[in-house]
Each structure stands twice: as C-alpha cells, then as structure tokens.
PDB file of C-alpha atoms in Angstrom:
ATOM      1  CA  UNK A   1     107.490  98.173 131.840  1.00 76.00           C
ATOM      2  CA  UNK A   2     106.393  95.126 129.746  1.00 77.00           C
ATOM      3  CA  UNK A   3     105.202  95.005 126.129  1.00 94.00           C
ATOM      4  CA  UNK A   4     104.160  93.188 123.916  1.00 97.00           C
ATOM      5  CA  UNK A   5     106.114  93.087 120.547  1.00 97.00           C
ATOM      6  CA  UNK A   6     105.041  92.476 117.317  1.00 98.00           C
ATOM      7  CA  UNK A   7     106.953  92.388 114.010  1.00 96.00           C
ATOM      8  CA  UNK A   8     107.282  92.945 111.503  1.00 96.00           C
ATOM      9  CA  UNK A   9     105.838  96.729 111.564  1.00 96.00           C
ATOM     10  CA  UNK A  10     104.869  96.873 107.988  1.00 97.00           C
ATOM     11  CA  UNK A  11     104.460  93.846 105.631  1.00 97.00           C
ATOM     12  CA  UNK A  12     104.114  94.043 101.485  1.00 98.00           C
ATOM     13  CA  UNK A  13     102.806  90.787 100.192  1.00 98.00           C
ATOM     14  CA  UNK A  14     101.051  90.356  96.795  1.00 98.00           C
ATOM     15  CA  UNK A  15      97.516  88.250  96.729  1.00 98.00           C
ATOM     16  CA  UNK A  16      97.599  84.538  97.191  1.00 98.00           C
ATOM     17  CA  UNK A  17     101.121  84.647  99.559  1.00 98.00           C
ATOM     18  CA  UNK A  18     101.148  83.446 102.474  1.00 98.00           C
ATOM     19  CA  UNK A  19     102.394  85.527 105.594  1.00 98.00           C
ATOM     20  CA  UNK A  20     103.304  84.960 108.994  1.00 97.00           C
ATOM     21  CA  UNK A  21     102.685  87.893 112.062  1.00 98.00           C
ATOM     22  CA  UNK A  22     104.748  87.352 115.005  1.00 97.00           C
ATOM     23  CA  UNK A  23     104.558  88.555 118.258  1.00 97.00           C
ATOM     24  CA  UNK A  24     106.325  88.113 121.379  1.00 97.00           C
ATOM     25  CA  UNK A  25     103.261  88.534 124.544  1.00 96.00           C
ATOM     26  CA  UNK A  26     104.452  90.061 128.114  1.00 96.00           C
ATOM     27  CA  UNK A  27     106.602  86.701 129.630  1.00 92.00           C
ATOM     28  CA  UNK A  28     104.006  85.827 132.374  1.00 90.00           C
ATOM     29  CA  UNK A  29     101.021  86.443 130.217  1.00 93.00           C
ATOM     30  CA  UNK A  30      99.203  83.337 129.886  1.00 92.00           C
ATOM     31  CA  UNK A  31      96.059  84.555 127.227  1.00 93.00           C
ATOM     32  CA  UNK A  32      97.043  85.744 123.900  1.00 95.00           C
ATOM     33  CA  UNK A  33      94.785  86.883 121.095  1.00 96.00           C
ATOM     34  CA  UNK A  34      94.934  88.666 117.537  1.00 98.00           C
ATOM     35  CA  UNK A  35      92.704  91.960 116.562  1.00 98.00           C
ATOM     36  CA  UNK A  36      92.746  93.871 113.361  1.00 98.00           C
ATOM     37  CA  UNK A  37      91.439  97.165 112.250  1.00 97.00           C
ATOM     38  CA  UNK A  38      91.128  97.895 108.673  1.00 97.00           C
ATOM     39  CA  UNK A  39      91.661 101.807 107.911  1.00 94.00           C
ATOM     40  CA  UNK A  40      89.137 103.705 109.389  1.00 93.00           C
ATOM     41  CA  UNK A  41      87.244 101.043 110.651  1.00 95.00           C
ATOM     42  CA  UNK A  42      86.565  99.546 114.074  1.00 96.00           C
ATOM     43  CA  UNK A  43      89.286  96.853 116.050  1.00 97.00           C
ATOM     44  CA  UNK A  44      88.028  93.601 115.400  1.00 97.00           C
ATOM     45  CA  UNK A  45      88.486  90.728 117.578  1.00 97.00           C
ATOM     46  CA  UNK A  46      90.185  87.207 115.398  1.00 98.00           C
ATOM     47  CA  UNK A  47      90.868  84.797 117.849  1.00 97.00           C
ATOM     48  CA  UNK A  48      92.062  84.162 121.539  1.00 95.00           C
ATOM     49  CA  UNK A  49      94.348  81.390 122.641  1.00 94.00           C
ATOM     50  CA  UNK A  50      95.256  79.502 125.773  1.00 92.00           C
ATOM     51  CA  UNK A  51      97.017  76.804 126.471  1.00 90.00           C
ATOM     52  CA  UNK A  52      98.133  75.795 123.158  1.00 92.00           C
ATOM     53  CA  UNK A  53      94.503  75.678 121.398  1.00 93.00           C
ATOM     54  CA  UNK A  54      91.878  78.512 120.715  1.00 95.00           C
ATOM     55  CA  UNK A  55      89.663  79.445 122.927  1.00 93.00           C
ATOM     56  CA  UNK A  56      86.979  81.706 120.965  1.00 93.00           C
ATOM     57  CA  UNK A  57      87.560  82.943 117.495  1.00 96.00           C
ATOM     58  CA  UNK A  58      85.455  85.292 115.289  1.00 96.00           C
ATOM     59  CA  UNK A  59      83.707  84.663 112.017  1.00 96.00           C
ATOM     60  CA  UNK A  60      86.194  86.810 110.442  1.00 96.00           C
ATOM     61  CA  UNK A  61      88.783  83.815 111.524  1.00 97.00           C
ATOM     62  CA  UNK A  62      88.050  81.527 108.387  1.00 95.00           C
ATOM     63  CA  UNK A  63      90.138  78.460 107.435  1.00 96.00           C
ATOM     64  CA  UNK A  64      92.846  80.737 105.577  1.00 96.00           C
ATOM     65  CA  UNK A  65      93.657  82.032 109.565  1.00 98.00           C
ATOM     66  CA  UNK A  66      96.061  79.924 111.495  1.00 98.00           C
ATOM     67  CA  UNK A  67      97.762  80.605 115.447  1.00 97.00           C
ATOM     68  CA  UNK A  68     100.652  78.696 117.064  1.00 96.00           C
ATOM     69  CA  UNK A  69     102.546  79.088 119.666  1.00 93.00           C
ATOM     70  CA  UNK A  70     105.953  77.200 118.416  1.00 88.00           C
ATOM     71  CA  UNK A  71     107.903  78.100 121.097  1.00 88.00           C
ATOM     72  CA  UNK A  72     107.412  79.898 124.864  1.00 79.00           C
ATOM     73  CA  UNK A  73     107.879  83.237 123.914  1.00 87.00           C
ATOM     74  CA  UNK A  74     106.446  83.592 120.231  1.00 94.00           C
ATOM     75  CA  UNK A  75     102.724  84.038 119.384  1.00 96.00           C
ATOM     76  CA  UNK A  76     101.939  83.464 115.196  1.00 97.00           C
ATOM     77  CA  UNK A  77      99.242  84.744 112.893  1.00 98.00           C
ATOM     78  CA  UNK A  78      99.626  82.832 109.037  1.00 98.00           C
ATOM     79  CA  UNK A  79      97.508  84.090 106.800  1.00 98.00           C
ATOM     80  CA  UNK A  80      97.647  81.007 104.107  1.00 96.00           C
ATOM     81  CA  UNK A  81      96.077  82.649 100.627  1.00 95.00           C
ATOM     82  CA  UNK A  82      96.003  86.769 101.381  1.00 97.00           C
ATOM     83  CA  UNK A  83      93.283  88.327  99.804  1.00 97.00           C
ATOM     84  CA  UNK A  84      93.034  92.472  98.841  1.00 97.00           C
ATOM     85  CA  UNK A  85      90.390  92.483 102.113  1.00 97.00           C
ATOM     86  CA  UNK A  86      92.958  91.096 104.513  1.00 98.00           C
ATOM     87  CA  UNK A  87      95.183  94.653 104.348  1.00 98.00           C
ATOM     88  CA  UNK A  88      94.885  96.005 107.704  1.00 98.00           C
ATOM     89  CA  UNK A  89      96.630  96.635 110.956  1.00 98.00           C
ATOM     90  CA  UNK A  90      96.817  93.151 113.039  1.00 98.00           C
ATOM     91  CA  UNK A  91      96.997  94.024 116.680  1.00 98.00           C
ATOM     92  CA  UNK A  92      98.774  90.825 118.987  1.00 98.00           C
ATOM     93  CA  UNK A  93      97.725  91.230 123.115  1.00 97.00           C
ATOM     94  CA  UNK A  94      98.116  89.317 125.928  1.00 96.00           C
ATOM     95  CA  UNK A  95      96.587  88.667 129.552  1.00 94.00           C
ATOM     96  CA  UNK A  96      98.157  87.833 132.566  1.00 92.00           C
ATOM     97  CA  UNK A  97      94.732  85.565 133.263  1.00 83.00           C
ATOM     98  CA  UNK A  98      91.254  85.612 131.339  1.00 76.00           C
ATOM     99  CA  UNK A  99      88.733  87.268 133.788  1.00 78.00           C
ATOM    100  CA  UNK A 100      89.376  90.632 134.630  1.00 88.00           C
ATOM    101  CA  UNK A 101      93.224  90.970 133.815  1.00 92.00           C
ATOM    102  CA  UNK A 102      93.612  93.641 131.552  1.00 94.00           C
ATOM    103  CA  UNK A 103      94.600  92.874 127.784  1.00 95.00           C
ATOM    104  CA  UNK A 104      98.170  94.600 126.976  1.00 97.00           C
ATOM    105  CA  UNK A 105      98.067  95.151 122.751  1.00 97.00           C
ATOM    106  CA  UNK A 106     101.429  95.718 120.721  1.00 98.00           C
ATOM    107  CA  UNK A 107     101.819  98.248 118.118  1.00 96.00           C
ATOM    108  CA  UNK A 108     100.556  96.829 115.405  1.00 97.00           C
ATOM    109  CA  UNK A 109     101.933  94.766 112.105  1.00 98.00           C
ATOM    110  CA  UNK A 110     100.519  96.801 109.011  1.00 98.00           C
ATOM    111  CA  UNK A 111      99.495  94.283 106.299  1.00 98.00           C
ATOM    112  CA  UNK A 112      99.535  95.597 102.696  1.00 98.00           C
ATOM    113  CA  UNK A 113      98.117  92.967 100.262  1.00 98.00           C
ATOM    114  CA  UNK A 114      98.704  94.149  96.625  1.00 97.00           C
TER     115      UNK A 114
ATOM    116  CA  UNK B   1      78.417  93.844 119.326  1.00 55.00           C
ATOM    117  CA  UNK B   2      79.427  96.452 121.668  1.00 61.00           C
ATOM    118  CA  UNK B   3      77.571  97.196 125.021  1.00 88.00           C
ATOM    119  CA  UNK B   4      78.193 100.983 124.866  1.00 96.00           C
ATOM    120  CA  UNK B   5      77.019 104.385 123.950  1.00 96.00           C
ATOM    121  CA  UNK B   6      79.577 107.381 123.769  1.00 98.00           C
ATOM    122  CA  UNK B   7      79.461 110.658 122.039  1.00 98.00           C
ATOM    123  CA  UNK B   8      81.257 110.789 118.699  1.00 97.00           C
ATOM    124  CA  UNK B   9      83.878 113.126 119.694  1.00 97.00           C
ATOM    125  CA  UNK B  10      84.784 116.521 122.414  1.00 97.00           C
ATOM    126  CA  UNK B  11      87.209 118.686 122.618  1.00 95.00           C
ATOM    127  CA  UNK B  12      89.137 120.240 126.018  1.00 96.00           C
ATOM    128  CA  UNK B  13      91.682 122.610 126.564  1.00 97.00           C
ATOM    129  CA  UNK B  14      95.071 121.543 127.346  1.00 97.00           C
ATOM    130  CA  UNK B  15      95.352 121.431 131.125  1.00 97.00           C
ATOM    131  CA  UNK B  16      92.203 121.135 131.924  1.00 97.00           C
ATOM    132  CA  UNK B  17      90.172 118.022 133.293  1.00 97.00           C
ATOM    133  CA  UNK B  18      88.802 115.920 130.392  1.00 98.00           C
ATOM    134  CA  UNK B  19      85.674 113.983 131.543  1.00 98.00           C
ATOM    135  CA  UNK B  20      84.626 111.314 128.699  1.00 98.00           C
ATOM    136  CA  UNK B  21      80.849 109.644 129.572  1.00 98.00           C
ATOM    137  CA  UNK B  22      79.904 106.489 128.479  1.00 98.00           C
ATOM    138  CA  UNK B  23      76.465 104.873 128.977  1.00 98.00           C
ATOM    139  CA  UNK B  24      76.141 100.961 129.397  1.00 97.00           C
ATOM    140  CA  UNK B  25      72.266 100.355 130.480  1.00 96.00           C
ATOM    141  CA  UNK B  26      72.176  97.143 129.684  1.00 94.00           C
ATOM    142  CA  UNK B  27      75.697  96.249 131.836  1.00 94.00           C
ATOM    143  CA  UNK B  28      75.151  92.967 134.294  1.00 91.00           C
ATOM    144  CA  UNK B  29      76.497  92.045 137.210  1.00 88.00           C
ATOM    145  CA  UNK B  30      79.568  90.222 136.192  1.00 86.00           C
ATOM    146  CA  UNK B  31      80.615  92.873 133.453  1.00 92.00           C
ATOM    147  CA  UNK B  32      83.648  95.156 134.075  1.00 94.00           C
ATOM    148  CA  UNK B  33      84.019  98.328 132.721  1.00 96.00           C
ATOM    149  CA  UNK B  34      87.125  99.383 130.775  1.00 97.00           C
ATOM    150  CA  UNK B  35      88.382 101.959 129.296  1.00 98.00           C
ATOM    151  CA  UNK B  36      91.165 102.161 126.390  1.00 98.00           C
ATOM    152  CA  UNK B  37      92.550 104.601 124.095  1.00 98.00           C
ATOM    153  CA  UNK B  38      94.291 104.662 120.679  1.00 98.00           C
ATOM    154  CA  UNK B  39      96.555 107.006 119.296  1.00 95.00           C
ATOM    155  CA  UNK B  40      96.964 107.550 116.121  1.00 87.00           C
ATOM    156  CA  UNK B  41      96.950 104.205 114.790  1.00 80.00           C
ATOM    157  CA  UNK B  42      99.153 102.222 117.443  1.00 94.00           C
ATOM    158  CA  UNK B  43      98.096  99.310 119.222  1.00 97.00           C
ATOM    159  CA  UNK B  44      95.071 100.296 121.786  1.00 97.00           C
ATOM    160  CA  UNK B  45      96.543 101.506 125.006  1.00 97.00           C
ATOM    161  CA  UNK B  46      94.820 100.034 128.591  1.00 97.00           C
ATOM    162  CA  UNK B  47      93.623 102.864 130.651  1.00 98.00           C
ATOM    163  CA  UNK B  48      91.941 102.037 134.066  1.00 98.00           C
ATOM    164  CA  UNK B  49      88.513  99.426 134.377  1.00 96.00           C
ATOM    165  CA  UNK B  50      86.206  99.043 137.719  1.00 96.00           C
ATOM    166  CA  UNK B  51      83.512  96.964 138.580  1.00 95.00           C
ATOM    167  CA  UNK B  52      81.569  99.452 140.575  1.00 93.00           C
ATOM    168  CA  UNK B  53      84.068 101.346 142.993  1.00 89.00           C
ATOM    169  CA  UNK B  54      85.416 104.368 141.604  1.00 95.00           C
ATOM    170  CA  UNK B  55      88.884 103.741 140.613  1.00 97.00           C
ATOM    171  CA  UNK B  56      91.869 105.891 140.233  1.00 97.00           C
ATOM    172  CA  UNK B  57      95.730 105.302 139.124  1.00 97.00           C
ATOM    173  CA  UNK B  58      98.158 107.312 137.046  1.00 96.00           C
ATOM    174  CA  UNK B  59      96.632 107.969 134.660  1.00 95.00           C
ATOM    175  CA  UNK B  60      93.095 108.713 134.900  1.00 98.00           C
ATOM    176  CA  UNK B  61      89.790 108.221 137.062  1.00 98.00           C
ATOM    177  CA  UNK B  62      86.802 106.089 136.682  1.00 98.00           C
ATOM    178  CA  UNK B  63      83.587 107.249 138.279  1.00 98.00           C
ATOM    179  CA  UNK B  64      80.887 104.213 137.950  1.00 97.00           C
ATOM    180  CA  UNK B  65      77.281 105.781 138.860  1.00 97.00           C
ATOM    181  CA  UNK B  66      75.094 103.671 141.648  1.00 95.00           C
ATOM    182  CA  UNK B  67      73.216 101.454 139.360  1.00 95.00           C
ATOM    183  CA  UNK B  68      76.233 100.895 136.960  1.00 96.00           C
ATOM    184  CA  UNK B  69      74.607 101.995 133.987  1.00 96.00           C
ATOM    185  CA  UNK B  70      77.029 104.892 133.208  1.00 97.00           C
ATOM    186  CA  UNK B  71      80.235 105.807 134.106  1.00 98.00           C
ATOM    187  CA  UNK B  72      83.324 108.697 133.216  1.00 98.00           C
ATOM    188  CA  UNK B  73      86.820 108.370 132.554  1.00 98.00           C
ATOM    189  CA  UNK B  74      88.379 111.236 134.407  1.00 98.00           C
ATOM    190  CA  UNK B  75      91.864 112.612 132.875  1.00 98.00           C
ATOM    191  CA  UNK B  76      92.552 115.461 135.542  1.00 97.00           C
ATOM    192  CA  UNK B  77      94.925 117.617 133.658  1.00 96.00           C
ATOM    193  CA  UNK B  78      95.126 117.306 129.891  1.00 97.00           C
ATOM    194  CA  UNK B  79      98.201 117.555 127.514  1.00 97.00           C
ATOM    195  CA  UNK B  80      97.950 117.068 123.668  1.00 97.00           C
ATOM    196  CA  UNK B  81      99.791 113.949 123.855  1.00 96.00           C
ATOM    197  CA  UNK B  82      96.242 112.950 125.071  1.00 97.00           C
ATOM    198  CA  UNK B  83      94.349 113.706 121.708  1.00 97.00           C
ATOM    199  CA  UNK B  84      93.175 109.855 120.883  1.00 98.00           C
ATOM    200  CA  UNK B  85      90.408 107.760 120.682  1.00 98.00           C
ATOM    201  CA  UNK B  86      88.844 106.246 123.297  1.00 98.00           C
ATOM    202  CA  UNK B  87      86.924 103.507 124.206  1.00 98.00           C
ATOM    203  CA  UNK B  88      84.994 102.282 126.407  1.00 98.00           C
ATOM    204  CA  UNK B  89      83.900  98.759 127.000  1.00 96.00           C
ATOM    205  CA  UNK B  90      81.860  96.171 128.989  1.00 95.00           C
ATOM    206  CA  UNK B  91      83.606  93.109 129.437  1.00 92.00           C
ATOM    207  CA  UNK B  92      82.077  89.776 130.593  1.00 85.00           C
ATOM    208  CA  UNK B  93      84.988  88.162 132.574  1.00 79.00           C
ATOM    209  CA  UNK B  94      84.067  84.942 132.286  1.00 75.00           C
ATOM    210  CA  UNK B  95      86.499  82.166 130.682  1.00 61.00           C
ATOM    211  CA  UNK B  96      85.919  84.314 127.012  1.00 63.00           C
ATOM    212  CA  UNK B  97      86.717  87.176 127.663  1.00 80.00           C
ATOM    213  CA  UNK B  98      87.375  89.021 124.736  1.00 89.00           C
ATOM    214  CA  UNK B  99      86.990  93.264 124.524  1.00 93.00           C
ATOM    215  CA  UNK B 100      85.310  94.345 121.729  1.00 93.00           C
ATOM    216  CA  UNK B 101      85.579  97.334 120.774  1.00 95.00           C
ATOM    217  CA  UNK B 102      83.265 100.012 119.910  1.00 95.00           C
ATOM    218  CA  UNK B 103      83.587 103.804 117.879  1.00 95.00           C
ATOM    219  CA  UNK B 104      84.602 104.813 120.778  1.00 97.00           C
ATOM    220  CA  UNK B 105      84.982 108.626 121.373  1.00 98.00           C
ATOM    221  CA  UNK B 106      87.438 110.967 119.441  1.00 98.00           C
ATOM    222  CA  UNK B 107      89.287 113.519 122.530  1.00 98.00           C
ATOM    223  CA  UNK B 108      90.260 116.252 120.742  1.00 98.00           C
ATOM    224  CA  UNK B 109      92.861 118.351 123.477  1.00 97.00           C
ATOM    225  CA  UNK B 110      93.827 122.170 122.146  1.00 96.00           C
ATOM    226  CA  UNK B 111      96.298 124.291 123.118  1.00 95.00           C
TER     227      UNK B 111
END
C-alpha cells in the first residue's frame, strides 16, 4: 500500500539553524499539508498546499515557516531561525483531492531544538 | 477548534468489540465524520469516515445516529495492537479542508 515518507526521523539542531523536513506524499496525491504535535500535546494543523502555493495555513505558520514543492515527488518544511518552542514531531500528509478524500500522514520527523 | 466531544479514555478486553462514541451536535450538512487513531507517537493512522450511512471496511465500523449528531467507531474484535488514541473529527469538505484534531479518546485494550 502507499505511504507517505518523511525523513529524516529524528533531527538535532541547535537554536537559530535552519532545517529542512522532507517528505515524499503518496504519487497521485494532489493536497499536501504539514501538522505538528509537541509532546503531550494536541496535532496541530501548519499549512496545506496545492498546486504549488498554500492554500490555508495556521497562525502557528509565521514568517520563519516556509513549503516548496522543488520537484514532483518531494514536499519541504524550512524552518529558517529554530526556536526551543519549535521541538516537536512534524507530521507531512497528503490527499488524493481536497473534499472528502481522506488525508494519509507519515511517521513523523522528530525535531529537537537545543 | 474541534467540533467534537469524546470521553477521555476506556478500556476493553482483548477480543472483544470496542465501541468508541463521539458526540458532534453542532455537525452540518456538508461535514463528514472521520475517525483516526495514533499509536504511540507515529503519524495519525486513517480509520473509516461517513457522511450519514453507516460505513464498514477492514478495519472498523461507523454507526452515524439519524440526526447526525453522534456517531461510534465499531472495532469488532480487539487485539492490543489496537491500544491508541483516537480521534474523531468533523470535517468541512469544502476547498479547505483541513482535520483538526481534537484529545481524542485514549483505547486502552487488556489481555
């Protein structure tokens, strides 16, 4: 079956770097979006994205948040300055269609900021 | 902000039926319902979602009451591998259609 991919699985970075989340969506998927969930709190929609620009993003999705899609398979979360706050798991998904299609997530990227 | 209400957590006994509720009152007529689950702290996992049909595929049931303000996710014959959170969510499908995500409900299955 499909999945979405996302890597790296864990990622050290010390404040003020910058780091990139990748993530490869289901081929056919045509919606893509990033979630997080800091540790023992509730997933948190960032953005979505469609046809190269964003669709909807969240307040949490400040200027220091960047997507692209720099190729046809590849999906990108940059994080420009990290901050302490920004440690978290950052969930990729993708969606055949918006509507009803379901959203298929990956397994996460964990984000350590030290 | 989510659209749901679900207990905090339950607990059932490994091969038995697990039936999770989850209120939505305030659900309209374009909203789907879906249901998801996370396991320990992997990516969430899609379940099943209706609109107001009960729906049914491998891996669990949906049962939408009448007036669509409540419905339960039916898993018919629990293992442990189904301890997880789940969640349950109203989703407007119209050209945003983002889930957000709730507390969602903490299954406890034991042996």
């Amino acid at each position: 079956e499909p999945e979405v991919t996302q890597t790296p699985s864990h990622q050290v970075t010390q404040m003020g770097q910058e780091v990139i989340l990748r993530c490869v969506p289901i081929s056919n998927h045509l919606y893509f979006y990033w979630y997080r969930q800091i540790l023992g709190q509730k997933v948190e929609f960032l953005v979505s994205f469609y046809n190269n620009e964003i669709s909807e993003k969240s307040e949490i999705f400040d200027d220091q948040f960047s997507v692209e899609r720099p190729d046809g398979s590849n999906f990108t979360l940059k994080i420009r300055s990290t901050k302490l706050e920004d440690s978290a798991m950052y969930f990729c998904a993708s969606s055949e269609w918006a509507g009803v299609s379901p959203l298929h997530f990956g397994n996460g990227t964990r984000l350590t900021v030290t | 902000d989510a659209k749901t209400t679900q207990p905090t957590s339950m607990d059932c006994a490994e091969g038995r039926a697990a039936n999770l509720p989850c209120n939505h009152s305030t659900i309209s007529g374009n909203e789907y319902v879906y249901w998801y689950r996370q396991i320990h702290s992997q990516g969430p996992q899609y379940i099943i979602h209706g609109l107001k049909n009960n729906e049914t595929n491998e891996m669990a049931s949906l049962i939408i009451t009448e007036d669509r303000k409540s419905s339960t996710l039916i898993l018919p014959h629990a293992t442990l591998r189904d301890t997880a959170v789940y969640y349950c969510i109203v989703r407007d499908t119209g050209a945003n259609s983002k889930l957000t995500f709730g507390k969602g409900i903490t299954l406890s299955v034991r042996p």
